[in-house]
PDB file of C-alpha atoms in Angstrom:
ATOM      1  CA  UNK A1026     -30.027  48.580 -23.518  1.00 35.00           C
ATOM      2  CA  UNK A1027     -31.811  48.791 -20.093  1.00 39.00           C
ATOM      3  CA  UNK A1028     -32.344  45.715 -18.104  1.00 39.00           C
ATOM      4  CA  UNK A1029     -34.598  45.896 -15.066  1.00 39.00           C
ATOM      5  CA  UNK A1030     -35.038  43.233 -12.067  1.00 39.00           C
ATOM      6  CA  UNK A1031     -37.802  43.128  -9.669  1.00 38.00           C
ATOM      7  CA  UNK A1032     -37.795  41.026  -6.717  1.00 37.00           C
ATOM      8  CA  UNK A1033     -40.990  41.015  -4.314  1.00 37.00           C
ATOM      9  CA  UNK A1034     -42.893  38.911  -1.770  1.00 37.00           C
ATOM     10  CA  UNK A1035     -46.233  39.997  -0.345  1.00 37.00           C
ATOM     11  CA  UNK A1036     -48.030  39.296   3.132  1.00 37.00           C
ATOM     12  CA  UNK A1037     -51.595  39.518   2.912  1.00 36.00           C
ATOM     13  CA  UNK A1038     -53.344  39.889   6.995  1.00 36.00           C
ATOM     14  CA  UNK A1039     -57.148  39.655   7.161  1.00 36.00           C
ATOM     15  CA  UNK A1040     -58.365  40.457  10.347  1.00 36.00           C
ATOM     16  CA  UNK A1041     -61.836  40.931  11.409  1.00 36.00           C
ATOM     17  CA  UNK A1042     -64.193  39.362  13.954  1.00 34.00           C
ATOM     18  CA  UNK A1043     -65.753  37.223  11.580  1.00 35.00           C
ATOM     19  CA  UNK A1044     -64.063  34.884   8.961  1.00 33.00           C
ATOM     20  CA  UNK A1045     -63.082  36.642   5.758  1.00 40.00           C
ATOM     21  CA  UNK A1046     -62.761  34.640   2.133  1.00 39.00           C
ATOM     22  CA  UNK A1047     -63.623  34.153  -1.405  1.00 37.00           C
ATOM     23  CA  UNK A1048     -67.071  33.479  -0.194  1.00 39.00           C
ATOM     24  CA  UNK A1049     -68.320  34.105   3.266  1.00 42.00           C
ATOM     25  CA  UNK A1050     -70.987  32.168   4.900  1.00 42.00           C
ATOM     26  CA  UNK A1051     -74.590  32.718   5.420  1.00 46.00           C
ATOM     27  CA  UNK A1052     -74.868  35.400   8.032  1.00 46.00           C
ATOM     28  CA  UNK A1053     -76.943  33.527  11.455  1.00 50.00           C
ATOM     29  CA  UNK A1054     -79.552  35.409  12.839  1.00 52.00           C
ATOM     30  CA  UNK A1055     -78.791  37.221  15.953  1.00 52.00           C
ATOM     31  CA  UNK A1056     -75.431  36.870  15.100  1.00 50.00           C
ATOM     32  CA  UNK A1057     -73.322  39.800  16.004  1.00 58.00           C
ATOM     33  CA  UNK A1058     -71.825  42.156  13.479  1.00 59.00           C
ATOM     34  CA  UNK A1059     -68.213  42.567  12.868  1.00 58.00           C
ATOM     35  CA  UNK A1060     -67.059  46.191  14.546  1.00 80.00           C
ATOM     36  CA  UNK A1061     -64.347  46.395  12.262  1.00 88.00           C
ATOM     37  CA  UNK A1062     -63.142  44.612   9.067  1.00 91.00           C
ATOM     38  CA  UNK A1063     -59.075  45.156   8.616  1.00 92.00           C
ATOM     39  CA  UNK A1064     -57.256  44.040   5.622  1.00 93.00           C
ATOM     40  CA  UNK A1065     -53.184  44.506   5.848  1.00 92.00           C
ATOM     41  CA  UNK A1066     -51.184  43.676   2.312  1.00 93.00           C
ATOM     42  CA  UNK A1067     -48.254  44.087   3.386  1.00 91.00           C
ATOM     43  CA  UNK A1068     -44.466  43.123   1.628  1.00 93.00           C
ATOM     44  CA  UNK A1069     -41.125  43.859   0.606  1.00 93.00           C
ATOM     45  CA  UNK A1070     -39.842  45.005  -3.227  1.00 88.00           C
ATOM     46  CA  UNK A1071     -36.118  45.268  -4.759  1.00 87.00           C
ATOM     47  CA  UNK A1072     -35.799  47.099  -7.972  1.00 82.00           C
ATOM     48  CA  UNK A1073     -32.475  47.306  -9.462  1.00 82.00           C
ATOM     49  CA  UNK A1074     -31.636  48.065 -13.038  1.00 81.00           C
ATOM     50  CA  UNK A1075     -28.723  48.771 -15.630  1.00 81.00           C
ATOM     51  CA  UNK A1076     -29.765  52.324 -16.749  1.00 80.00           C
ATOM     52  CA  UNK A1077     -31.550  55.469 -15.024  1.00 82.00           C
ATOM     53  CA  UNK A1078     -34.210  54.423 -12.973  1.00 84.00           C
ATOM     54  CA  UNK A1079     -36.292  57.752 -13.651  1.00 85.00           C
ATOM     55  CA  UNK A1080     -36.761  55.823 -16.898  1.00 83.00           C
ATOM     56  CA  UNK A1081     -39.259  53.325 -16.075  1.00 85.00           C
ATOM     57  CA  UNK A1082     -40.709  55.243 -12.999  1.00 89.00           C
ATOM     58  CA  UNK A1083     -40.932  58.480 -14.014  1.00 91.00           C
ATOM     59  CA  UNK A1084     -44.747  59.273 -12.280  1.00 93.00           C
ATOM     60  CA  UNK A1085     -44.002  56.507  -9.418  1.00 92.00           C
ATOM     61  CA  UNK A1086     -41.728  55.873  -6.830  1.00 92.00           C
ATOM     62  CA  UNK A1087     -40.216  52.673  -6.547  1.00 89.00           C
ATOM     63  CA  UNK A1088     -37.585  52.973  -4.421  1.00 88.00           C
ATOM     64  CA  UNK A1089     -36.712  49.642  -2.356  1.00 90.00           C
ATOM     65  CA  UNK A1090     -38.557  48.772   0.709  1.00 92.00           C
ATOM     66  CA  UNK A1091     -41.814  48.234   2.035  1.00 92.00           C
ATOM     67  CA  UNK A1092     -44.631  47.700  -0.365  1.00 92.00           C
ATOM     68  CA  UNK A1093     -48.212  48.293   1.660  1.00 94.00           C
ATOM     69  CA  UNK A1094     -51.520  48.194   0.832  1.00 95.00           C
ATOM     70  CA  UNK A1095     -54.184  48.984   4.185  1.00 96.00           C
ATOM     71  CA  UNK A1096     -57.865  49.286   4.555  1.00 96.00           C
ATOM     72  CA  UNK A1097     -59.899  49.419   7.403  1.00 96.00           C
ATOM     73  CA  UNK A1098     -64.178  49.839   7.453  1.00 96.00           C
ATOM     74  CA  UNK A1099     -66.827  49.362   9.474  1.00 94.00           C
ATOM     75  CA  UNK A1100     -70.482  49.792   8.329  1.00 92.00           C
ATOM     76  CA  UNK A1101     -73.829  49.719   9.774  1.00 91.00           C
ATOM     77  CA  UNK A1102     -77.664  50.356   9.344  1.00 90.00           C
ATOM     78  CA  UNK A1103     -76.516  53.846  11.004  1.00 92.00           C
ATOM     79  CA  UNK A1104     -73.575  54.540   9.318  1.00 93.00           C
ATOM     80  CA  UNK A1105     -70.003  53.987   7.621  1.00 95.00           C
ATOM     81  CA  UNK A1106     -66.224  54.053   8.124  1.00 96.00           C
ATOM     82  CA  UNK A1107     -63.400  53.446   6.132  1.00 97.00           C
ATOM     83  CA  UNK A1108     -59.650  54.692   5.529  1.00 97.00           C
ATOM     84  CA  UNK A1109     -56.903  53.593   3.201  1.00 97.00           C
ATOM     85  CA  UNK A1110     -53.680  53.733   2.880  1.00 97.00           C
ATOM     86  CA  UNK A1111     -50.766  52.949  -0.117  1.00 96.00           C
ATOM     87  CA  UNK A1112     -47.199  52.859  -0.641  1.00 95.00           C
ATOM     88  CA  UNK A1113     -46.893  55.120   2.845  1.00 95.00           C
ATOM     89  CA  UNK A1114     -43.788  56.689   3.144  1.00 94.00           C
ATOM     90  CA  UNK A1115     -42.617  57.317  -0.756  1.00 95.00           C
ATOM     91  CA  UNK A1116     -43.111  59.544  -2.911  1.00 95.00           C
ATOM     92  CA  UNK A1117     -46.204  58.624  -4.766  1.00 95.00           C
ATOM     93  CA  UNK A1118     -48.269  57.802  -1.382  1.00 96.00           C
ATOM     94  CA  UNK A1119     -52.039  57.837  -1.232  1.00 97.00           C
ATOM     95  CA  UNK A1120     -54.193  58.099   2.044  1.00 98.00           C
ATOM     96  CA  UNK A1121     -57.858  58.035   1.941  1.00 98.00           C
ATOM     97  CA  UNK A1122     -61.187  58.964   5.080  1.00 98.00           C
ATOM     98  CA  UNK A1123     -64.712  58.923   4.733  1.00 97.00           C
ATOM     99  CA  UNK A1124     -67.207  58.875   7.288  1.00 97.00           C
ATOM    100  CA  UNK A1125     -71.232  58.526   6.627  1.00 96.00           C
ATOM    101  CA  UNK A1126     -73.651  58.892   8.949  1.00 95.00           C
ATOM    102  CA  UNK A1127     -76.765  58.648   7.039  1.00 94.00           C
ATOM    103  CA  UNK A1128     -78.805  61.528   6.397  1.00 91.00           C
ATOM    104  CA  UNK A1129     -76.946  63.690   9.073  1.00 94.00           C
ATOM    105  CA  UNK A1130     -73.322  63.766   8.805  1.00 96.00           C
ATOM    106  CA  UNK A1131     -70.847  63.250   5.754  1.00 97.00           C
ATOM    107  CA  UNK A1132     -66.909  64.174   6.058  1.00 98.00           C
ATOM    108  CA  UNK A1133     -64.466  62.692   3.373  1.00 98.00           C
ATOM    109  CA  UNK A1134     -60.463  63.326   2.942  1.00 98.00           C
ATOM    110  CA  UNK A1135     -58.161  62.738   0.342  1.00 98.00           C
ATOM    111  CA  UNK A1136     -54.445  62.859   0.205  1.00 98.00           C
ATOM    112  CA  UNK A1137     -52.217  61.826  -3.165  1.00 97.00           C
ATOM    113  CA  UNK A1138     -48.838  62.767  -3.741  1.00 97.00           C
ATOM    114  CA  UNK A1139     -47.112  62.125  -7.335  1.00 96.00           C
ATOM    115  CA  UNK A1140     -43.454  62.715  -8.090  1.00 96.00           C
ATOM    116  CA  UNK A1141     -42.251  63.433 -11.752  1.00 95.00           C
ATOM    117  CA  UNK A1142     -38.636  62.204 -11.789  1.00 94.00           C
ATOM    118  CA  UNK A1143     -36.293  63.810 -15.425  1.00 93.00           C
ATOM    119  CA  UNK A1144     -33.269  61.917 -14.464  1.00 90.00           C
ATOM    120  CA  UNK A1145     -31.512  60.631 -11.516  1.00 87.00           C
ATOM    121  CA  UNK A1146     -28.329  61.397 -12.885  1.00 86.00           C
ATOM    122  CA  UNK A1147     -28.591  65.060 -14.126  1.00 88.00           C
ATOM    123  CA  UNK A1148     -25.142  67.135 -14.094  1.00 90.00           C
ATOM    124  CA  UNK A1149     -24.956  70.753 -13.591  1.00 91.00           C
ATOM    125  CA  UNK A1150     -22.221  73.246 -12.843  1.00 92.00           C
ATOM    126  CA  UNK A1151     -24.612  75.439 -11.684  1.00 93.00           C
ATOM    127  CA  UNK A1152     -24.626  75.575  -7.260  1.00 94.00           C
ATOM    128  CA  UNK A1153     -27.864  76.589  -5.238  1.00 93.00           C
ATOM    129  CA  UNK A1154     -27.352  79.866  -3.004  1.00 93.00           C
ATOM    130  CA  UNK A1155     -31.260  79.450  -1.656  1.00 92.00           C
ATOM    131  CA  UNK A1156     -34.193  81.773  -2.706  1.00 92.00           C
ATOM    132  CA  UNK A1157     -34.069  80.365  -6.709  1.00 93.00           C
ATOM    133  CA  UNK A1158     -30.706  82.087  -7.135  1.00 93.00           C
ATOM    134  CA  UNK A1159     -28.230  80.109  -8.839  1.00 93.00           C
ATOM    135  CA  UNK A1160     -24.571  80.613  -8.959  1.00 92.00           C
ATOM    136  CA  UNK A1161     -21.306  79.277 -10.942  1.00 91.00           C
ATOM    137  CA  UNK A1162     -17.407  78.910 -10.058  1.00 91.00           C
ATOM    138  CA  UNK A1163     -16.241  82.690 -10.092  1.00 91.00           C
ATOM    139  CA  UNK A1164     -13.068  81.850 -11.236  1.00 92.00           C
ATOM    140  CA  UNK A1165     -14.048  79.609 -13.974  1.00 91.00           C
ATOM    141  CA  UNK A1166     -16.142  82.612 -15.080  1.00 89.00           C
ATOM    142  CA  UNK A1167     -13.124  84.707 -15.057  1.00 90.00           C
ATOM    143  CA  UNK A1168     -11.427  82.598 -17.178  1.00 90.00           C
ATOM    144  CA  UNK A1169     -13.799  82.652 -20.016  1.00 87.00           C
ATOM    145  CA  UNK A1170     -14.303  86.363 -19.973  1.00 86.00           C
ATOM    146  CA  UNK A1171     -10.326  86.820 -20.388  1.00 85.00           C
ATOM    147  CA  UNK A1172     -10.471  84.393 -23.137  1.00 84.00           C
ATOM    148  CA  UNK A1173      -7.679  82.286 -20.642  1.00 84.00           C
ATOM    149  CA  UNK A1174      -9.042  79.025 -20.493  1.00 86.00           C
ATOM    150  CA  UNK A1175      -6.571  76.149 -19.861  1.00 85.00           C
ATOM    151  CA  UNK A1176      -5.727  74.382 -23.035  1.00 82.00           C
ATOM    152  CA  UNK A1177      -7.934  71.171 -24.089  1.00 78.00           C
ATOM    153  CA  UNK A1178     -10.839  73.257 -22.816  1.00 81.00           C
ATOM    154  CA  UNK A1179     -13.497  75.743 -24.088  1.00 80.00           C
ATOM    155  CA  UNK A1180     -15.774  78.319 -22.201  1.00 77.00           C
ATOM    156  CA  UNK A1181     -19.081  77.700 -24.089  1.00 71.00           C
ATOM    157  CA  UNK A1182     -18.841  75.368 -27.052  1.00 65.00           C
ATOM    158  CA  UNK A1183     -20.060  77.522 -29.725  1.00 61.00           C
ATOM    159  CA  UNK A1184     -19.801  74.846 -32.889  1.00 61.00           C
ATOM    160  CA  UNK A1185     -21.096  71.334 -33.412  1.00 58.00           C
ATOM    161  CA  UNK A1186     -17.465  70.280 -34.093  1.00 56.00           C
ATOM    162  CA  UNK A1187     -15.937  71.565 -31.070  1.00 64.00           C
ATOM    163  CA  UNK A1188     -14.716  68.226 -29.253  1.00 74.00           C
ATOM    164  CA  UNK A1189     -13.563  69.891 -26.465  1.00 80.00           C
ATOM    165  CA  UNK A1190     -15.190  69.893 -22.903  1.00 82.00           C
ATOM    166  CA  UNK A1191     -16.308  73.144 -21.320  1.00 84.00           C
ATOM    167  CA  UNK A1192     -14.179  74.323 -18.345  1.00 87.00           C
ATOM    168  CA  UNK A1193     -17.651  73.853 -16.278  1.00 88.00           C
ATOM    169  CA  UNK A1194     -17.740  70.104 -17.181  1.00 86.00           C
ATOM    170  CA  UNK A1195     -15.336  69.426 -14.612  1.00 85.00           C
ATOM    171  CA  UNK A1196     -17.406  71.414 -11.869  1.00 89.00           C
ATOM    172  CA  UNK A1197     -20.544  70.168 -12.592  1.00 90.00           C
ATOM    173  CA  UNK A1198     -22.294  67.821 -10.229  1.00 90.00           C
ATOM    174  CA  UNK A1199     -24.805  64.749 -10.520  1.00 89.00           C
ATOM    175  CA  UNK A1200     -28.261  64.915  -8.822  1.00 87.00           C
ATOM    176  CA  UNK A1201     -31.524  63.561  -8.787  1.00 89.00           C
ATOM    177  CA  UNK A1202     -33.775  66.049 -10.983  1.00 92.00           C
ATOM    178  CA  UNK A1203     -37.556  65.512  -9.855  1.00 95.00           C
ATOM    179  CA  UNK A1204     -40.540  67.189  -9.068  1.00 96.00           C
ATOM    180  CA  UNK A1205     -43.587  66.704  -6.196  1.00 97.00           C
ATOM    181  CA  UNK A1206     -46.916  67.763  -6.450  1.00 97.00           C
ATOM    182  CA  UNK A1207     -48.974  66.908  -3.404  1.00 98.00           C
ATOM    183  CA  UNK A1208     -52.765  67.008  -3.298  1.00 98.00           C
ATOM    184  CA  UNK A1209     -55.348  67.286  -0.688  1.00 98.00           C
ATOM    185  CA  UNK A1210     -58.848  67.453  -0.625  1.00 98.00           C
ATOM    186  CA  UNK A1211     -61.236  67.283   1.904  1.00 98.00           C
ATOM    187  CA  UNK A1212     -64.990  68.112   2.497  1.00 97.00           C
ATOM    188  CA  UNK A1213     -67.759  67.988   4.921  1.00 97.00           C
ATOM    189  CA  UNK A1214     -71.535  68.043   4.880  1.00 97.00           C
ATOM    190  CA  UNK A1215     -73.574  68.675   7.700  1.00 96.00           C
ATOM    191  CA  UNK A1216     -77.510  68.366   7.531  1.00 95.00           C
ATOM    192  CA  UNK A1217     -79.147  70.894  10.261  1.00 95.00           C
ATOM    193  CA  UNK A1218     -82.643  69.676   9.828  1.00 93.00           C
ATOM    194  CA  UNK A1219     -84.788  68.443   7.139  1.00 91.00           C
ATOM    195  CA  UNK A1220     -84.526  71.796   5.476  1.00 92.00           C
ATOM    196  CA  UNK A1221     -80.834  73.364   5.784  1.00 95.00           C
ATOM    197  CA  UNK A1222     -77.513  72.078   5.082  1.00 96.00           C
ATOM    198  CA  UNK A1223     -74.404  73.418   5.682  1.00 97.00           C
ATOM    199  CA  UNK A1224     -71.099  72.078   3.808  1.00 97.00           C
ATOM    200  CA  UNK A1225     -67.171  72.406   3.267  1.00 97.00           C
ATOM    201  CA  UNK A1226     -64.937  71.737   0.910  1.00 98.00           C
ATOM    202  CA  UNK A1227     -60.809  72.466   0.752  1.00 98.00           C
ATOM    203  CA  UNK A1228     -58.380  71.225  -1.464  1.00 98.00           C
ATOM    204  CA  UNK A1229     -54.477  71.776  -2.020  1.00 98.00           C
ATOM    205  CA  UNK A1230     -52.090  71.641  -4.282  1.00 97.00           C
ATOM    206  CA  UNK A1231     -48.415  71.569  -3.909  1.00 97.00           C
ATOM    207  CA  UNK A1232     -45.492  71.387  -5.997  1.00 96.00           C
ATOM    208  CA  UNK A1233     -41.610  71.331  -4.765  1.00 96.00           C
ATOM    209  CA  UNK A1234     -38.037  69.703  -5.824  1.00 95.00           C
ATOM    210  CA  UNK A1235     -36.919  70.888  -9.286  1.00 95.00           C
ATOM    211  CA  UNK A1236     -37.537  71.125 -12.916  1.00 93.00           C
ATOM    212  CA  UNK A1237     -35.346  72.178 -15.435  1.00 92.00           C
ATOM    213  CA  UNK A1238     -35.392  75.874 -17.321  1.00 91.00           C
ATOM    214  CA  UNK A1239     -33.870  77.121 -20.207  1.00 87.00           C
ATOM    215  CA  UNK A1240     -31.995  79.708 -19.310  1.00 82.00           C
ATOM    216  CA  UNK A1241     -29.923  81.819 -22.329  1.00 76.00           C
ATOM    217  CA  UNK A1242     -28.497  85.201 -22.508  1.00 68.00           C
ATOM    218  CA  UNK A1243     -28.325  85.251 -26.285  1.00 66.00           C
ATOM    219  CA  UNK A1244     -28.429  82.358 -28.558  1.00 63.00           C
ATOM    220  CA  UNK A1245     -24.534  81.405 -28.266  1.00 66.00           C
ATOM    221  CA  UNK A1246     -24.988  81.320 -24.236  1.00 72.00           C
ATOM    222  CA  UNK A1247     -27.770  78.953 -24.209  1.00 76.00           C
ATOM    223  CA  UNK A1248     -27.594  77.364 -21.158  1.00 82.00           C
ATOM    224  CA  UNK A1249     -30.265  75.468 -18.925  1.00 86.00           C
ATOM    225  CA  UNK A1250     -31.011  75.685 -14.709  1.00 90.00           C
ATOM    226  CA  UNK A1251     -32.635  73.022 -12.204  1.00 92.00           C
ATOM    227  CA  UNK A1252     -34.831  75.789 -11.401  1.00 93.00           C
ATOM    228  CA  UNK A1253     -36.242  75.511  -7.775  1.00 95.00           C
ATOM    229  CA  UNK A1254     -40.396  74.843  -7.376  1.00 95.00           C
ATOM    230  CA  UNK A1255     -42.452  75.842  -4.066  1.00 96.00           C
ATOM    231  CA  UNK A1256     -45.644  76.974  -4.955  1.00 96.00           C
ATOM    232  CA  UNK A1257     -48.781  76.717  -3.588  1.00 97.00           C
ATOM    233  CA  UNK A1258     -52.986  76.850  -4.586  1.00 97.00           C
ATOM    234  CA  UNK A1259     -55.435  76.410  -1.977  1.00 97.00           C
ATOM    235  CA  UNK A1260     -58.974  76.448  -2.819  1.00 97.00           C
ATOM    236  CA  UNK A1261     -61.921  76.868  -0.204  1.00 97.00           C
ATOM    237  CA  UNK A1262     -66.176  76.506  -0.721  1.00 97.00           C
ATOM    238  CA  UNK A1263     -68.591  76.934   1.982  1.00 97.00           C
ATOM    239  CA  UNK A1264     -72.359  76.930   1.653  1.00 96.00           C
ATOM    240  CA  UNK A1265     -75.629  77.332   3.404  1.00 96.00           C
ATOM    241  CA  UNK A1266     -78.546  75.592   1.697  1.00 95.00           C
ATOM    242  CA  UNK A1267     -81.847  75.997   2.148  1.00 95.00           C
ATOM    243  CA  UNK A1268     -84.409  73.183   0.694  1.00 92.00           C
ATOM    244  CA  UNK A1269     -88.193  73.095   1.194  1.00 89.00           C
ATOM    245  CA  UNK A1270     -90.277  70.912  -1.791  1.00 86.00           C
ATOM    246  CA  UNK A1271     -92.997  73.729  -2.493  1.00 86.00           C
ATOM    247  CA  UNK A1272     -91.061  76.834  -2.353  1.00 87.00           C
ATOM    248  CA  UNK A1273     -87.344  75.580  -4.023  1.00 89.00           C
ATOM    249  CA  UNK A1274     -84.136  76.100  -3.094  1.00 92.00           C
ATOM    250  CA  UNK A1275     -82.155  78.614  -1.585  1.00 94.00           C
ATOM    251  CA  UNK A1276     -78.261  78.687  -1.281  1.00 94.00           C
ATOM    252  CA  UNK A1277     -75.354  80.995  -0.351  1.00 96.00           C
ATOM    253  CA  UNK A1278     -72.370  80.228  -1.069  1.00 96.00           C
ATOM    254  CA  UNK A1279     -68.145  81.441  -0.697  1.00 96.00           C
ATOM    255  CA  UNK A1280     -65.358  80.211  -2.902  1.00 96.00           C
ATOM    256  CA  UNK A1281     -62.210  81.611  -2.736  1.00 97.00           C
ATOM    257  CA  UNK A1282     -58.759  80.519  -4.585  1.00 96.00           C
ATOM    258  CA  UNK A1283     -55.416  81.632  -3.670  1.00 96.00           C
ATOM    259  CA  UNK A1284     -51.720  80.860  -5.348  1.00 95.00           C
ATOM    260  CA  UNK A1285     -48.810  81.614  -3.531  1.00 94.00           C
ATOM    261  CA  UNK A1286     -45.201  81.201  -4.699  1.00 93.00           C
ATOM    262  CA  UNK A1287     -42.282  81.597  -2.448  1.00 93.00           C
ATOM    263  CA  UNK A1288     -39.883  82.239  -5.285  1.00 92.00           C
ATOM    264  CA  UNK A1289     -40.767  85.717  -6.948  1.00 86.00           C
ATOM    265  CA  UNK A1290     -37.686  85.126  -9.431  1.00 89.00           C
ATOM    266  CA  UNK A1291     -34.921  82.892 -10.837  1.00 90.00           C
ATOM    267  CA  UNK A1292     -31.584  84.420 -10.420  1.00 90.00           C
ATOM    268  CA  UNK A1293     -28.587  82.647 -12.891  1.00 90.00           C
ATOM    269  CA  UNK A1294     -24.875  83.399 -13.505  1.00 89.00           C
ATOM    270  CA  UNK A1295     -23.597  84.171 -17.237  1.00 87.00           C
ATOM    271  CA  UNK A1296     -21.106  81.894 -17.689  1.00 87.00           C
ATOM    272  CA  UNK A1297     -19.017  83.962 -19.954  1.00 84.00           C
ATOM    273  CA  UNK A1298     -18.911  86.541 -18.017  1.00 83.00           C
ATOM    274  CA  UNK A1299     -17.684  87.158 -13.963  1.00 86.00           C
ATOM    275  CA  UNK A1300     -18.127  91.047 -14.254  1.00 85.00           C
ATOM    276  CA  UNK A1301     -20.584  93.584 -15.795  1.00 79.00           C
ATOM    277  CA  UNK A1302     -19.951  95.809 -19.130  1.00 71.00           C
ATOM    278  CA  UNK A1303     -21.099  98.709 -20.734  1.00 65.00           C
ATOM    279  CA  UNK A1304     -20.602 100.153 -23.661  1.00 59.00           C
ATOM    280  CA  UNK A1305     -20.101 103.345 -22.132  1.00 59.00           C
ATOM    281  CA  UNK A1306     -24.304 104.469 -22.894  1.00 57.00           C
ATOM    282  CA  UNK A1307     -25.836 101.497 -22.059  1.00 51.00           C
ATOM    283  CA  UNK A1308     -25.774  98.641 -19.477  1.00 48.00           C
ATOM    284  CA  UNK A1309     -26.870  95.645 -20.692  1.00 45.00           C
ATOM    285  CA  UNK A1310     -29.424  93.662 -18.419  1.00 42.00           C
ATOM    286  CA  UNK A1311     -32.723  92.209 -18.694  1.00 41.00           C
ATOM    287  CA  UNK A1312     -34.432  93.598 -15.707  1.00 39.00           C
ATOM    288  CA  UNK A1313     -32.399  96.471 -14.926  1.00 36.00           C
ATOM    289  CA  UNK A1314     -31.059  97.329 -12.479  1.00 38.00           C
ATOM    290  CA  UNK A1315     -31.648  93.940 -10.307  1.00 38.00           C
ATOM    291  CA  UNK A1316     -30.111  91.782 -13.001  1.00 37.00           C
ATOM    292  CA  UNK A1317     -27.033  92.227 -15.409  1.00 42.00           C
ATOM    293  CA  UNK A1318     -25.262  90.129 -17.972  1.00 54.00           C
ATOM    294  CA  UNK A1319     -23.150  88.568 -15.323  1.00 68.00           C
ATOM    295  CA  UNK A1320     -26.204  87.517 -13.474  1.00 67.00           C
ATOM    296  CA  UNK A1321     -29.593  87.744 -15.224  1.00 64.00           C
ATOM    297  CA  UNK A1322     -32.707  87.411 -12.699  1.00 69.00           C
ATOM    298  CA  UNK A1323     -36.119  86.068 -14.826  1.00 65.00           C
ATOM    299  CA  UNK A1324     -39.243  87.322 -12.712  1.00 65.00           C
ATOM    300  CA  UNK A1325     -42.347  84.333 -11.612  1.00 58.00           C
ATOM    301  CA  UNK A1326     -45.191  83.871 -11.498  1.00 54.00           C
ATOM    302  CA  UNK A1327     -44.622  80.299 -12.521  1.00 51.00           C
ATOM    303  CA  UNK A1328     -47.475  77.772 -13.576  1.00 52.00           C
ATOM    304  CA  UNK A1329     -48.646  75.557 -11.030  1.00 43.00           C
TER     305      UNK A1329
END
């Protein structure tokens, strides 16, 4: 049973050159208009709880400390201003521009980040040697391929009813398994003269941290990876636009999508074996020869 406790206390700033409330007066004639409307909510959170926090915030983050809310505008006859910002500095963050001038100029930008957290407290034997290549104790390894593994241990439990621990339970580590993806959009829109238009548009995404992967040599070595993620798609659109009432519309337009991953391939250690075999004709691997049954290498692309 989980038990969660959540302890908060907000600040809420209005600032702007005229008073701000549930109901505003009558605007005065001749009266000046505010340059800038500012609105702060600003506070502190504690979360604490009995179990794995990934539980209960598995697409947020809400990791103790500053809980923010901010907007700022301005609008007039001419035109119109705002940004936004929320929960700035975590994980799940959100930032957000736009800018109007009216029937000239339009520019807007959009930044949201979202975590997907598995579990805080994930264990793995398995330790990162950079580029998605992932290793385990050499000499544990060794052990299980001479069939010499300390008594009260196994290598790989192969039966339901084995109640002994793997050698690699010992070795294995706790970390926080999670996953980003960061997206950004932004566009523009620029109006020449009554007839042309020229606009922009971008967006990114981008995903990082970890997420886990079955990895298995055969079905009694099935074993699983906190494979590595740093991939990213940017998208781009720009157009010319031609509008006249009595002859129609013309435009010419570029999009253009591009995915790049920085990890090509996923690189694990057998853990019943430290060395390769043969069986004197054949060499057993799945992507020979980069990868062998003591360290199998799975090429990408991965989804984004």
């Amino acid at each position: 049973m989980r038990n969660r406790y959540v302890i908060s206390a907000a600040l809420l700033l209005l600032a702007s050159a005229s008073l701000a409330g549930a109901q505003q007066a009558a605007a005065v004639p001749g009266a000046k208009v505010p340059a800038l409307e500012q609105k702060f909510d600003l506070g502190f959170r504690s979360t604490t709880t009995t179990g794995d926090e990934s539980r209960y915030q598995r697409y947020q983050d809400l990791t103790t400390g500053l809980a923010s809310k901010v907007w700022l505008g301005k609008e007039s006859d001419a035109s119109a201003f705002s940004f936004s910002a929320y929960n700035i500095g975590y994980n799940d963050q959100a930032y957000k521009v736009s800018y109007n001038q009216y029937g000239k100029l339009k520019f807007t930008l959009d930044y949201s980040g979202q975590p997907l957290n598995y579990a805080n407290n994930t264990p793995t034997p398995y330790k990162y040697a950079g580029n998605n290549v992932w290793t385990l104790d050499a000499a544990a390894r060794t052990l299980v391929q001479s069939a010499a593994v300390p008594a009260g241990f196994v290598g790989i439990g192969s039966s339901a009813a084995t109640d002994l621990p793997s050698i690699f339970r010992a070795l294995s580590t706790e970390f926080p398994m999670s996953a980003q993806r960061d997206k950004l959009e932004m566009g523009a829109s620029y109006r020449v003269n009554k007839y042309q238009t020229v606009d922009f548009k971008y967006n990114m995404i981008k995903r990082s941290g970890n997420q886990p992967w079955g990895a298995s040599f055969a079905f009694n070595d099935a074993t699983n990876v906190p494979m590595a993620l740093d991939n990213t798609v940017n998208e781009f659109t720009a157009g010319f636009e031609m509008v006249k009432p009595e002859w129609g519309m013309v435009r010419a337009e570029y999009q253009g999508s591009f995915f790049k991953n920085e990890f090509a391939s996923l690189t694990w250690d057998n853990p019943l074996r430290a060395t390769d075999y043969t069986t004197g004709t054949t060499t057993y691997s799945i992507v020979p020869p980069t990868a062998t049954v003591a360290a199998w290498t799975l090429n990408g692309p991965w989804d984004n």
